[in-house]
Amino acid sequence: MIDVQNVSKIYGSNHQAIRALDDINIKVDRGEFVAIVGPSGSGKTTLLLTMGGLLTPTSGKVLIDGASFYDVGGPARTAMRLKYCGFMFQTFHLIPYLTAIENVQLPLITTGMNARSQREMAEECLRTVGLEERTNQKASKLSVGEMQRVALARALVNRPGLIFADEPTANLDAETAELVIDYLQTFKSEGIAVILVTHDDRLGQVADRIVQIRQGKIVEETDKG
Amino acid sequence: MRIRNIVWKELRHRKGGALIILAGVVLSVMMVVGIQRVSLGSINEMRLAMLEMGKNLVILPEGVDENHYWSGDFSRATTTLYEEDLESVAEYAMYIHQPRVLARHFQGSFQRPVTIDGRRLVLSGILVKIDRAAPAVITEDAQRPIPDGETELGYHAARQLGLEEGDLLEGIWRYEGERLDAPAFTVREVRPETGTIEDYRVLINIVTAREIFGVEEPVVNVVEAVGCVCSPQFLPILASRMEEWLREERGRPVNVQHFQAVAEARSAARLTSVRDANVISFFVILFGALLIGGYSVLNAHERRQETGILLAISARPRHIAWAMLQKMLLLGLVGGVIGCWLTDVVLRHYGVPFVGQLQGAMRPYMLAMTGWQMYALAIGLALTLTALPGLVGVWIASRTDPAETLREL
């Protein structure tokens, strides 16, 4: 599904250069649940953003279904992201003045899909995460747990093959975190590859594979499968 | 959902910023349109006043120029015109395809500067009085002679003589120091103030006027075309052709003046003040543009996270740019419309009309700026005022790096 080949990322230049990723190689297949763990500043988020087509690596390739993310132009990369990737973030990144359903629809607004189809797909995703009652609630009025579920629904709405999640449970209480973990496992069982960055041991326990990263290098890869 | 829905919702969410922009646009439009309309309005009012005096074409005898005419001094007239010349010039106008210049538009008068009880006034014996209330539709009914024994006084003539309607005009009349034998006249009307030589006229029947001066022939010494609506571009041509024709064909050496030229000279003077107004307008626009540009930059930074997430999950930079531009254009359009409306309300209150609201026949003489043109200009200005400075914000927003934005949190 996604194949990261010899990816390095250097921020800055000359003597101020910081090597955030150093010759990373990782491959994730459909239906796989991969947790990337490591201390702060180890390069976890940089790796996630690079894999998600949002951060151009200094060297190396990121292939999704054999197509290289960074050998194409910006518009084509956006189209690839839209086709293959869903994103979840630690702080949810919802637009506060839009309703729950409008936030879920965001990935679809540039697809040319008509408003009715957009709405139907978004409603279906909100149902999946149990938020059908909060469809027309403004994002700013939702609880933290509801916000993360809306973010989850938004990550699903374009029916991606890959979900990238950056610390998806970091801001949640234990109960909501369990719920999000359950959803992620459900997606995995439906054939979606889930790649997440986490400090949460619970996520580590349910992951098929744990990739430990330190100073931009993979130092350990534990396959629990 | 479309990008425009997000634009609309963001505007409602961040009302404060939107209101600042709207206020900037509205004030700029009001200032610029107001200044322009007042400037054009003052020029047009001046032209209208000139036209309402009814003299867009004046045929003077040889030796008399427009300065003599405006001072009512016909003492230098070496030759005199005749009543029949009125028919002739009308026929000539018809001959040169000016069908709206008819005999009834011409008012012949016999004028002399006189003193009445020591007050310097202009005696004007008129052949017919033309009702000037609606010069474009002058009919034969609108022409009537002043009855013998009656007079109409200009505003200052009446004040100087201390007369009102119904009073009797008696006194010692003199012309170039010589006492005249003038009968008494009943004042039938005191004319409103015009600020011109018209205010000093004593209008009486032309036959009586000639009798006072002992003139027996049916002479007139000035022919005024009252409200003959021919093309302003054609007036000077008509004037010069008439002069040539009257001089060569009819043996009348005359001086034909078209007072549109006078109006234009005066309007040129007014244009100096318009230029001053334009400088003020420029600074108003500059201030508005800086305000809007500043806001658009702030807004681009304020929306950085939203922009970042949109770029991360679906949008391209051009979508972001278009969304932001749409917002600026929408604000420009709304601000422009409100600005036009408010300007119109204020200016109507102060009685500054659009040209389109002026009497139809006057339009050819007015500076060309109709209501819809002014509105189009104002809306165009408002859109430009928001779009151009807004481009700075658009550029900043469209260059947002989604990865950088997402890492900031």
PDB file of C-alpha atoms in Angstrom, chain A residues 6 23 63 83-84 102-103 113 115 146 150 160 173 177 186 208:
ATOM      1  CA  ASN A   6      15.378   5.664   1.972  1.00  0.00           C
ATOM      2  CA  ASP A  23      17.322   6.952   5.696  1.00  0.00           C
ATOM      3  CA  LEU A  63       5.190   5.278  -3.048  1.00  0.00           C
ATOM      4  CA  LYS A  83      -7.746   9.501  -3.026  1.00  0.00           C
ATOM      5  CA  TYR A  84      -5.613   7.530  -0.566  1.00  0.00           C
ATOM      6  CA  GLU A 102     -19.744  20.553   7.260  1.00  0.00           C
ATOM      7  CA  ASN A 103     -16.386  19.733   8.836  1.00  0.00           C
ATOM      8  CA  MET A 113     -19.385  16.054  -6.062  1.00  0.00           C
ATOM      9  CA  ALA A 115     -24.027  18.840  -2.329  1.00  0.00           C
ATOM     10  CA  GLU A 146     -17.068  14.535  19.961  1.00  0.00           C
ATOM     11  CA  VAL A 150     -15.869  14.317  13.961  1.00  0.00           C
ATOM     12  CA  PRO A 160      -9.196   6.381   2.005  1.00  0.00           C
ATOM     13  CA  ASP A 173     -10.231  11.005  28.517  1.00  0.00           C
ATOM     14  CA  ALA A 177      -9.704   7.221  23.951  1.00  0.00           C
ATOM     15  CA  THR A 186     -12.716  -1.440  13.118  1.00  0.00           C
ATOM     16  CA  ASP A 208       0.153  -5.004  14.532  1.00  0.00           C
TER      17      ASP A 208
END
